[in-house]
Amino acid sequence: MSKHGAEAFRNHAGLAAGVVVTALALAAFLPREAESRKSAFIGVALAAVTGAVALVLKRRAVSRDLKAALSVVGVVFGLRAVGVVVGLLAVVRAGLGAVAFVAGFFGTYFVLQWIEVSYVMAASKDAAGGDE
């Protein structure tokens, strides 16, 4: 990976970490009920874990080629779909708020997805020699 590529990854990983910290703070303070806070926190945490895995997988894939990066998108989508189903079942079984979980997960996921797409575009541009 080039110097620019490593820097792009660090920048995007830093942005993702900032999003996760902000989302955890919102999950801790916005919901009124303790059950909703816990459920939102679980949603954010699950989105954060799948987001971290996604960014690392996309980093590896982009270093190969764009086709590999696109195939990783499908794998990560499946991982997140399974994560949402398992997380939602867990919070419902625990008697926690499903709406808070969904809000925590998807609120975090949408921003992390934007960061991941931005990273793939920056890394692809760098790999093509467009950042010189």
GROMACS .gro file of C-alpha atoms in nm, residues 44 69 86 118 121 123:
model
    6
   44VAL     CA    1  -2.430   0.111   1.794
   69ALA     CA    2  -1.360  -0.438  -0.339
   86VAL     CA    3  -2.919  -1.166   1.562
  118SER     CA    4  -1.533   0.746   0.060
  121MET     CA    5  -1.303   0.589  -0.377
  123ALA     CA    6  -0.794   0.428  -0.229
   0.00000   0.00000   0.00000
